[in-house]
Amino acid sequence: ISNALDFGVALAAASQNNTLVDNVARGSDGAGIAILGGGSANNIVRRNTVQGGGIGIAVAADTNVVTENTVYGTRREGIQLDGATGVRLSRNRISNTSQYGVMAVNSATNNYAFQNEIDSAGGAGIYFSATGTNTSGDMDVPSGSHRASASRV
């Protein structure tokens, strides 16, 4: 999927129990892959590649899994959690983002990031902004990126 005006692949409101696997999205203006709110839950985003574009993977819905994806060269965040709760991020490779590797905003809470590799993020490798409790651990964040920062964790 190349140069989509909004999203490369999107799960719209109330999408449940879907698996997005082995897709390639390049140059999407909005996000390469998006899970949108309003009851979208229990979806799995796995082994996808997002190259360039705005945000790599955007999650604005609760209780989803984002694992084993490769995101690089985005103009914004590699992965963005926007108001999402209970999202699991694991074993993702994120590199060369203009902003953060992973960013949680707008009261994103109870999210778990584990064993992700973040290299050459323009901002922090992981950034929690005005959020509730989120957990990150066992991360590989080389010297080209900041480890993590938070305004409220």
Tab-separated table of N, CA and C in Angstrom:
chain	number	residue	atom	x	y	z
A	1	ILE	N	0.866	-1.159	0.000
A	1	ILE	CA	0.000	0.000	0.000
A	1	ILE	C	0.911	1.218	0.000
A	2	SER	N	0.794	2.054	-1.015
A	2	SER	CA	1.699	3.189	-1.133
A	2	SER	C	0.953	4.509	-1.247
A	3	ASN	N	1.468	5.518	-0.533
A	3	ASN	CA	1.056	6.911	-0.655
A	3	ASN	C	-0.435	7.146	-0.451
A	4	ALA	N	-1.033	6.472	0.520
A	4	ALA	CA	-2.444	6.701	0.849
A	4	ALA	C	-2.597	8.095	1.443
A	5	LEU	N	-3.707	8.761	1.134
A	5	LEU	CA	-3.914	10.116	1.620
A	5	LEU	C	-4.197	10.171	3.116
A	6	ASP	N	-4.736	9.121	3.701
A	6	ASP	CA	-5.023	9.129	5.123
A	6	ASP	C	-4.298	7.975	5.810
A	7	PHE	N	-4.846	6.764	5.770
A	7	PHE	CA	-4.241	5.598	6.398
A	7	PHE	C	-3.928	4.546	5.342
A	8	GLY	N	-2.822	3.836	5.532
A	8	GLY	CA	-2.538	2.713	4.656
A	8	GLY	C	-3.532	1.597	4.917
A	9	VAL	N	-3.655	1.188	6.183
A	9	VAL	CA	-4.622	0.184	6.621
A	9	VAL	C	-5.271	0.736	7.880
A	10	ALA	N	-6.606	0.689	7.956
A	10	ALA	CA	-7.291	1.204	9.143
A	10	ALA	C	-8.373	0.236	9.590
A	11	LEU	N	-8.417	-0.008	10.885
A	11	LEU	CA	-9.541	-0.708	11.496
A	11	LEU	C	-10.420	0.373	12.101
A	12	ALA	N	-11.629	0.527	11.562
A	12	ALA	CA	-12.523	1.601	11.982
A	12	ALA	C	-13.203	1.255	13.306
A	13	ALA	N	-13.958	2.214	13.813
A	13	ALA	CA	-14.649	2.057	15.090
A	13	ALA	C	-15.426	0.746	15.140
A	14	ALA	N	-15.385	0.094	16.283
A	14	ALA	CA	-16.073	-1.165	16.577
A	14	ALA	C	-15.460	-2.366	15.857
A	15	SER	N	-14.245	-2.243	15.349
A	15	SER	CA	-13.558	-3.396	14.754
A	15	SER	C	-12.997	-4.251	15.876
A	16	GLN	N	-13.355	-5.519	15.903
A	16	GLN	CA	-12.910	-6.398	16.978
A	16	GLN	C	-12.403	-7.724	16.435
A	17	ASN	N	-11.391	-8.259	17.129
A	17	ASN	CA	-10.876	-9.607	16.863
A	17	ASN	C	-10.325	-9.778	15.452
A	18	ASN	N	-9.631	-8.751	14.952
A	18	ASN	CA	-8.989	-8.813	13.640
A	18	ASN	C	-7.489	-8.989	13.805
A	19	THR	N	-6.850	-9.556	12.792
A	19	THR	CA	-5.400	-9.662	12.759
A	19	THR	C	-4.903	-9.044	11.461
A	20	LEU	N	-4.025	-8.044	11.587
A	20	LEU	CA	-3.348	-7.449	10.433
A	20	LEU	C	-1.931	-7.999	10.440
A	21	VAL	N	-1.567	-8.785	9.446
A	21	VAL	CA	-0.269	-9.441	9.453
A	21	VAL	C	0.372	-9.359	8.075
A	22	ASP	N	1.691	-9.105	8.062
A	22	ASP	CA	2.520	-9.121	6.850
A	22	ASP	C	2.091	-8.118	5.792
A	23	ASN	N	1.663	-6.934	6.210
A	23	ASN	CA	1.355	-5.848	5.278
A	23	ASN	C	2.547	-4.911	5.167
A	24	VAL	N	2.620	-4.178	4.060
A	24	VAL	CA	3.629	-3.142	3.877
A	24	VAL	C	2.903	-1.857	3.511
A	25	ALA	N	3.138	-0.800	4.285
A	25	ALA	CA	2.542	0.508	4.015
A	25	ALA	C	3.669	1.518	3.856
A	26	ARG	N	3.645	2.266	2.747
A	26	ARG	CA	4.690	3.260	2.475
A	26	ARG	C	4.073	4.628	2.224
A	27	GLY	N	4.576	5.634	2.922
A	27	GLY	CA	4.262	7.019	2.605
A	27	GLY	C	2.843	7.474	2.866
A	28	SER	N	2.104	6.839	3.772
A	28	SER	CA	0.736	7.272	4.079
A	28	SER	C	0.778	8.587	4.840
A	29	ASP	N	-0.061	9.539	4.458
A	29	ASP	CA	-0.041	10.852	5.099
A	29	ASP	C	-0.443	10.799	6.569
A	30	GLY	N	-1.463	10.024	6.912
A	30	GLY	CA	-1.903	9.935	8.306
A	30	GLY	C	-1.051	8.950	9.075
A	31	ALA	N	-1.392	7.680	8.966
A	31	ALA	CA	-0.627	6.606	9.609
A	31	ALA	C	-0.581	5.428	8.648
A	32	GLY	N	0.510	4.693	8.709
A	32	GLY	CA	0.613	3.496	7.889
A	32	GLY	C	-0.446	2.486	8.285
A	33	ILE	N	-0.626	2.293	9.598
A	33	ILE	CA	-1.643	1.394	10.137
A	33	ILE	C	-2.323	2.121	11.294
A	34	ALA	N	-3.663	2.040	11.362
A	34	ALA	CA	-4.396	2.712	12.436
A	34	ALA	C	-5.486	1.809	12.981
A	35	ILE	N	-5.612	1.810	14.315
A	35	ILE	CA	-6.756	1.198	14.988
A	35	ILE	C	-7.498	2.356	15.637
A	36	LEU	N	-8.688	2.619	15.150
A	36	LEU	CA	-9.453	3.774	15.596
A	36	LEU	C	-10.403	3.389	16.718
A	37	GLY	N	-10.838	4.365	17.515
A	37	GLY	CA	-11.588	4.130	18.741
A	37	GLY	C	-13.004	3.626	18.561
A	38	GLY	N	-13.809	3.832	19.586
A	38	GLY	CA	-15.206	3.447	19.556
A	38	GLY	C	-15.447	1.956	19.565
A	39	GLY	N	-14.816	1.239	20.464
A	39	GLY	CA	-15.071	-0.184	20.613
A	39	GLY	C	-14.161	-1.104	19.833
A	40	SER	N	-13.153	-0.578	19.176
A	40	SER	CA	-12.188	-1.448	18.485
A	40	SER	C	-11.289	-2.083	19.531
A	41	ALA	N	-11.362	-3.409	19.666
A	41	ALA	CA	-10.618	-4.094	20.722
A	41	ALA	C	-10.225	-5.492	20.275
A	42	ASN	N	-9.229	-6.023	20.975
A	42	ASN	CA	-8.761	-7.395	20.750
A	42	ASN	C	-8.274	-7.624	19.327
A	43	ASN	N	-7.648	-6.597	18.757
A	43	ASN	CA	-7.043	-6.713	17.435
A	43	ASN	C	-5.552	-6.937	17.588
A	44	ILE	N	-4.945	-7.604	16.608
A	44	ILE	CA	-3.507	-7.860	16.619
A	44	ILE	C	-2.903	-7.266	15.354
A	45	VAL	N	-1.874	-6.434	15.536
A	45	VAL	CA	-1.100	-5.870	14.429
A	45	VAL	C	0.275	-6.512	14.524
A	46	ARG	N	0.601	-7.401	13.575
A	46	ARG	CA	1.800	-8.231	13.716
A	46	ARG	C	2.567	-8.361	12.404
A	47	ARG	N	3.890	-8.259	12.509
A	47	ARG	CA	4.831	-8.479	11.398
A	47	ARG	C	4.547	-7.607	10.176
A	48	ASN	N	4.155	-6.365	10.419
A	48	ASN	CA	3.934	-5.419	9.335
A	48	ASN	C	5.144	-4.507	9.204
A	49	THR	N	5.276	-3.884	8.042
A	49	THR	CA	6.340	-2.910	7.814
A	49	THR	C	5.703	-1.589	7.410
A	50	VAL	N	6.116	-0.516	8.092
A	50	VAL	CA	5.662	0.825	7.746
A	50	VAL	C	6.898	1.651	7.446
A	51	GLN	N	6.931	2.229	6.247
A	51	GLN	CA	8.071	3.030	5.813
A	51	GLN	C	7.588	4.428	5.458
A	52	GLY	N	8.207	5.433	6.089
A	52	GLY	CA	7.882	6.817	5.775
A	52	GLY	C	6.468	7.190	6.185
A	53	GLY	N	6.024	8.319	5.692
A	53	GLY	CA	4.686	8.805	6.006
A	53	GLY	C	4.643	9.551	7.321
A	54	GLY	N	3.413	9.764	7.825
A	54	GLY	CA	3.223	10.521	9.061
A	54	GLY	C	3.587	9.709	10.287
A	55	ILE	N	2.603	9.047	10.878
A	55	ILE	CA	2.806	8.175	12.036
A	55	ILE	C	2.935	6.746	11.513
A	56	GLY	N	3.783	5.952	12.127
A	56	GLY	CA	3.901	4.562	11.697
A	56	GLY	C	2.643	3.772	12.011
A	57	ILE	N	2.382	3.546	13.304
A	57	ILE	CA	1.200	2.812	13.757
A	57	ILE	C	0.509	3.670	14.811
A	58	ALA	N	-0.766	3.976	14.576
A	58	ALA	CA	-1.555	4.794	15.505
A	58	ALA	C	-2.629	3.926	16.141
A	59	VAL	N	-2.684	3.952	17.481
A	59	VAL	CA	-3.687	3.175	18.200
A	59	VAL	C	-4.491	4.132	19.074
A	60	ALA	N	-5.787	4.246	18.768
A	60	ALA	CA	-6.682	5.106	19.538
A	60	ALA	C	-7.850	4.270	20.049
A	61	ALA	N	-7.553	3.048	20.470
A	61	ALA	CA	-8.574	2.121	20.951
A	61	ALA	C	-7.954	1.223	22.015
A	62	ASP	N	-8.788	0.651	22.849
A	62	ASP	CA	-8.333	-0.112	24.006
A	62	ASP	C	-8.108	-1.590	23.694
A	63	THR	N	-7.216	-2.204	24.476
A	63	THR	CA	-7.006	-3.646	24.533
A	63	THR	C	-6.649	-4.243	23.179
A	64	ASN	N	-5.556	-3.761	22.606
A	64	ASN	CA	-5.050	-4.279	21.341
A	64	ASN	C	-3.587	-4.662	21.505
A	65	VAL	N	-3.053	-5.439	20.565
A	65	VAL	CA	-1.669	-5.907	20.613
A	65	VAL	C	-0.951	-5.442	19.353
A	66	VAL	N	0.228	-4.835	19.528
A	66	VAL	CA	1.077	-4.401	18.415
A	66	VAL	C	2.431	-5.073	18.626
A	67	THR	N	2.772	-6.047	17.773
A	67	THR	CA	3.962	-6.852	18.020
A	67	THR	C	4.709	-7.190	16.729
A	68	GLU	N	6.035	-7.235	16.829
A	68	GLU	CA	6.929	-7.703	15.768
A	68	GLU	C	6.830	-6.892	14.474
A	69	ASN	N	6.519	-5.596	14.591
A	69	ASN	CA	6.430	-4.720	13.425
A	69	ASN	C	7.736	-3.961	13.235
A	70	THR	N	7.976	-3.510	12.015
A	70	THR	CA	9.121	-2.667	11.696
A	70	THR	C	8.593	-1.331	11.189
A	71	VAL	N	9.021	-0.252	11.831
A	71	VAL	CA	8.600	1.090	11.453
A	71	VAL	C	9.847	1.941	11.286
A	72	TYR	N	9.989	2.610	10.132
A	72	TYR	CA	11.159	3.471	9.963
A	72	TYR	C	10.879	4.639	9.027
A	73	GLY	N	11.613	5.725	9.299
A	73	GLY	CA	11.583	6.893	8.428
A	73	GLY	C	10.301	7.698	8.470
A	74	THR	N	9.581	7.714	9.605
A	74	THR	CA	8.337	8.475	9.675
A	74	THR	C	8.591	9.941	10.022
A	75	ARG	N	7.654	10.800	9.621
A	75	ARG	CA	7.748	12.229	9.931
A	75	ARG	C	7.312	12.527	11.359
A	76	ARG	N	6.635	11.607	12.002
A	76	ARG	CA	6.180	11.802	13.372
A	76	ARG	C	6.631	10.619	14.227
A	77	GLU	N	5.723	10.056	15.032
A	77	GLU	CA	6.071	8.958	15.929
A	77	GLU	C	6.107	7.624	15.178
A	78	GLY	N	6.901	6.704	15.722
A	78	GLY	CA	6.869	5.347	15.194
A	78	GLY	C	5.566	4.669	15.569
A	79	ILE	N	5.216	4.724	16.866
A	79	ILE	CA	3.942	4.201	17.358
A	79	ILE	C	3.339	5.259	18.276
A	80	GLN	N	2.069	5.566	18.052
A	80	GLN	CA	1.369	6.539	18.884
A	80	GLN	C	0.159	5.886	19.547
A	81	LEU	N	0.073	6.026	20.862
A	81	LEU	CA	-1.094	5.591	21.620
A	81	LEU	C	-1.858	6.845	22.015
A	82	ASP	N	-3.026	7.046	21.459
A	82	ASP	CA	-3.806	8.258	21.683
A	82	ASP	C	-5.059	7.912	22.485
A	83	GLY	N	-4.980	8.084	23.801
A	83	GLY	CA	-6.102	7.780	24.673
A	83	GLY	C	-6.367	6.292	24.845
A	84	ALA	N	-5.468	5.465	24.378
A	84	ALA	CA	-5.653	4.007	24.419
A	84	ALA	C	-5.324	3.446	25.802
A	85	THR	N	-6.014	2.397	26.180
A	85	THR	CA	-5.808	1.717	27.449
A	85	THR	C	-5.608	0.226	27.197
A	86	GLY	N	-4.656	-0.372	27.912
A	86	GLY	CA	-4.475	-1.817	27.849
A	86	GLY	C	-3.857	-2.322	26.554
A	87	VAL	N	-3.027	-1.501	25.918
A	87	VAL	CA	-2.359	-1.905	24.671
A	87	VAL	C	-1.013	-2.540	25.016
A	88	ARG	N	-0.679	-3.623	24.355
A	88	ARG	CA	0.603	-4.313	24.528
A	88	ARG	C	1.465	-4.060	23.310
A	89	LEU	N	2.640	-3.471	23.532
A	89	LEU	CA	3.623	-3.234	22.467
A	89	LEU	C	4.818	-4.124	22.755
A	90	SER	N	5.137	-5.039	21.860
A	90	SER	CA	6.285	-5.909	22.116
A	90	SER	C	7.022	-6.236	20.827
A	91	ARG	N	8.329	-6.336	20.962
A	91	ARG	CA	9.236	-6.773	19.896
A	91	ARG	C	9.078	-5.995	18.589
A	92	ASN	N	8.766	-4.696	18.696
A	92	ASN	CA	8.711	-3.836	17.521
A	92	ASN	C	10.072	-3.207	17.299
A	93	ARG	N	10.423	-2.969	16.035
A	93	ARG	CA	11.676	-2.285	15.685
A	93	ARG	C	11.305	-0.947	15.077
A	94	ILE	N	11.759	0.124	15.716
A	94	ILE	CA	11.421	1.478	15.299
A	94	ILE	C	12.710	2.239	15.084
A	95	SER	N	12.856	2.875	13.913
A	95	SER	CA	14.086	3.624	13.659
A	95	SER	C	13.832	4.841	12.770
A	96	ASN	N	14.702	5.824	12.947
A	96	ASN	CA	14.722	7.029	12.119
A	96	ASN	C	13.379	7.741	12.061
A	97	THR	N	12.785	7.965	13.230
A	97	THR	CA	11.557	8.755	13.296
A	97	THR	C	11.925	10.214	13.546
A	98	SER	N	11.138	11.128	12.999
A	98	SER	CA	11.424	12.544	13.212
A	98	SER	C	11.075	12.985	14.626
A	99	GLN	N	10.118	12.312	15.260
A	99	GLN	CA	9.750	12.651	16.629
A	99	GLN	C	10.067	11.478	17.556
A	100	TYR	N	9.110	10.977	18.297
A	100	TYR	CA	9.361	9.944	19.298
A	100	TYR	C	9.274	8.545	18.700
A	101	GLY	N	9.962	7.606	19.338
A	101	GLY	CA	9.817	6.210	18.937
A	101	GLY	C	8.420	5.723	19.274
A	102	VAL	N	8.043	5.852	20.561
A	102	VAL	CA	6.695	5.516	21.038
A	102	VAL	C	6.205	6.719	21.836
A	103	MET	N	4.978	7.162	21.573
A	103	MET	CA	4.408	8.284	22.313
A	103	MET	C	3.007	7.922	22.789
A	104	ALA	N	2.738	8.132	24.095
A	104	ALA	CA	1.413	7.930	24.675
A	104	ALA	C	0.871	9.281	25.117
A	105	VAL	N	-0.310	9.649	24.616
A	105	VAL	CA	-0.907	10.961	24.902
A	105	VAL	C	-2.390	10.822	25.219
A	106	ASN	N	-2.982	11.925	25.684
A	106	ASN	CA	-4.426	12.026	25.914
A	106	ASN	C	-4.960	10.934	26.829
A	107	SER	N	-4.381	10.855	28.010
A	107	SER	CA	-4.820	9.914	29.052
A	107	SER	C	-4.670	8.451	28.669
A	108	ALA	N	-3.686	8.135	27.861
A	108	ALA	CA	-3.377	6.729	27.574
A	108	ALA	C	-2.876	6.094	28.870
A	109	THR	N	-3.510	5.004	29.312
A	109	THR	CA	-3.168	4.397	30.597
A	109	THR	C	-3.083	2.883	30.501
A	110	ASN	N	-2.364	2.325	31.454
A	110	ASN	CA	-2.242	0.868	31.593
A	110	ASN	C	-1.780	0.190	30.306
A	111	ASN	N	-0.846	0.813	29.624
A	111	ASN	CA	-0.250	0.231	28.425
A	111	ASN	C	1.098	-0.367	28.804
A	112	TYR	N	1.528	-1.357	28.048
A	112	TYR	CA	2.726	-2.111	28.395
A	112	TYR	C	3.621	-2.217	27.165
A	113	ALA	N	4.832	-1.682	27.252
A	113	ALA	CA	5.813	-1.764	26.168
A	113	ALA	C	6.978	-2.623	26.641
A	114	PHE	N	7.275	-3.704	25.923
A	114	PHE	CA	8.288	-4.659	26.361
A	114	PHE	C	9.079	-5.168	25.168
A	115	GLN	N	10.406	-5.207	25.290
A	115	GLN	CA	11.326	-5.755	24.288
A	115	GLN	C	11.191	-5.095	22.918
A	116	ASN	N	10.998	-3.780	22.905
A	116	ASN	CA	11.000	-3.033	21.659
A	116	ASN	C	12.395	-2.487	21.414
A	117	GLU	N	12.762	-2.311	20.171
A	117	GLU	CA	14.064	-1.746	19.808
A	117	GLU	C	13.813	-0.416	19.106
A	118	ILE	N	14.377	0.656	19.675
A	118	ILE	CA	14.159	1.995	19.133
A	118	ILE	C	15.516	2.624	18.860
A	119	ASP	N	15.727	3.063	17.612
A	119	ASP	CA	17.007	3.619	17.205
A	119	ASP	C	16.785	4.907	16.418
A	120	SER	N	17.523	5.944	16.775
A	120	SER	CA	17.535	7.213	16.052
A	120	SER	C	16.178	7.893	15.991
A	121	ALA	N	15.510	7.983	17.138
A	121	ALA	CA	14.281	8.772	17.233
A	121	ALA	C	14.662	10.237	17.380
A	122	GLY	N	13.887	11.128	16.765
A	122	GLY	CA	14.161	12.557	16.854
A	122	GLY	C	13.946	13.103	18.254
A	123	GLY	N	13.065	12.485	19.036
A	123	GLY	CA	12.824	12.850	20.433
A	123	GLY	C	13.176	11.668	21.311
A	124	ALA	N	12.450	11.531	22.400
A	124	ALA	CA	12.687	10.406	23.310
A	124	ALA	C	12.338	9.090	22.627
A	125	GLY	N	13.011	8.032	23.035
A	125	GLY	CA	12.654	6.713	22.528
A	125	GLY	C	11.226	6.379	22.915
A	126	ILE	N	10.884	6.619	24.184
A	126	ILE	CA	9.517	6.432	24.680
A	126	ILE	C	9.116	7.707	25.408
A	127	TYR	N	7.946	8.238	25.092
A	127	TYR	CA	7.484	9.494	25.689
A	127	TYR	C	6.045	9.334	26.156
A	128	PHE	N	5.826	9.456	27.474
A	128	PHE	CA	4.482	9.426	28.039
A	128	PHE	C	4.130	10.862	28.408
A	129	SER	N	3.113	11.426	27.796
A	129	SER	CA	2.744	12.819	28.043
A	129	SER	C	1.355	12.903	28.663
A	130	ALA	N	1.270	13.443	29.868
A	130	ALA	CA	-0.002	13.627	30.566
A	130	ALA	C	-0.824	12.350	30.566
A	131	THR	N	-0.174	11.261	30.896
A	131	THR	CA	-0.857	9.977	30.893
A	131	THR	C	-0.959	9.424	32.294
A	132	GLY	N	-1.638	8.334	32.427
A	132	GLY	CA	-1.716	7.632	33.705
A	132	GLY	C	-0.560	6.671	33.814
A	133	THR	N	-0.798	5.506	34.362
A	133	THR	CA	0.251	4.520	34.579
A	133	THR	C	0.501	3.719	33.311
A	134	ASN	N	1.718	3.753	32.837
A	134	ASN	CA	2.159	2.953	31.704
A	134	ASN	C	3.463	2.290	32.105
A	135	THR	N	3.783	1.155	31.502
A	135	THR	CA	4.968	0.399	31.887
A	135	THR	C	5.825	0.132	30.667
A	136	SER	N	7.138	0.335	30.810
A	136	SER	CA	8.070	-0.079	29.760
A	136	SER	C	9.218	-0.814	30.425
A	137	GLY	N	9.775	-1.794	29.703
A	137	GLY	CA	10.876	-2.543	30.268
A	137	GLY	C	11.616	-3.329	29.217
A	138	ASP	N	12.846	-3.705	29.530
A	138	ASP	CA	13.691	-4.516	28.664
A	138	ASP	C	13.735	-3.968	27.246
A	139	MET	N	14.044	-2.662	27.156
A	139	MET	CA	14.058	-1.980	25.868
A	139	MET	C	15.483	-1.822	25.375
A	140	ASP	N	15.670	-1.873	24.077
A	140	ASP	CA	16.957	-1.583	23.464
A	140	ASP	C	16.847	-0.222	22.795
A	141	VAL	N	17.408	0.795	23.446
A	141	VAL	CA	17.386	2.148	22.920
A	141	VAL	C	18.832	2.619	22.811
A	142	PRO	N	19.462	2.499	21.616
A	142	PRO	CA	20.862	2.890	21.446
A	142	PRO	C	21.100	4.368	21.720
A	143	SER	N	22.334	4.766	21.720
A	143	SER	CA	22.711	6.121	22.101
A	143	SER	C	22.148	7.193	21.182
A	144	GLY	N	21.678	6.874	19.999
A	144	GLY	CA	21.102	7.864	19.093
A	144	GLY	C	19.758	8.389	19.551
A	145	SER	N	19.141	7.758	20.537
A	145	SER	CA	17.836	8.178	21.040
A	145	SER	C	17.906	8.311	22.546
A	146	HIS	N	16.989	9.121	23.076
A	146	HIS	CA	16.866	9.210	24.517
A	146	HIS	C	16.118	7.984	25.007
A	147	ARG	N	16.426	7.504	26.194
A	147	ARG	CA	15.791	6.293	26.729
A	147	ARG	C	14.294	6.484	26.938
A	148	ALA	N	13.880	7.423	27.757
A	148	ALA	CA	12.458	7.677	27.996
A	148	ALA	C	12.327	8.993	28.709
A	149	SER	N	11.195	9.625	28.527
A	149	SER	CA	10.891	10.805	29.311
A	149	SER	C	9.405	10.787	29.569
A	150	ALA	N	8.988	11.509	30.601
A	150	ALA	CA	7.583	11.514	30.927
A	150	ALA	C	7.212	12.808	31.631
A	151	SER	N	6.063	13.336	31.291
A	151	SER	CA	5.584	14.478	32.043
A	151	SER	C	4.735	14.020	33.227
A	152	ARG	N	4.125	12.851	33.124
A	152	ARG	CA	3.447	12.213	34.238
A	152	ARG	C	3.307	10.733	33.913
A	153	VAL	N	3.910	9.889	34.682
A	153	VAL	CA	3.840	8.450	34.422
A	153	VAL	C	3.190	7.779	35.611
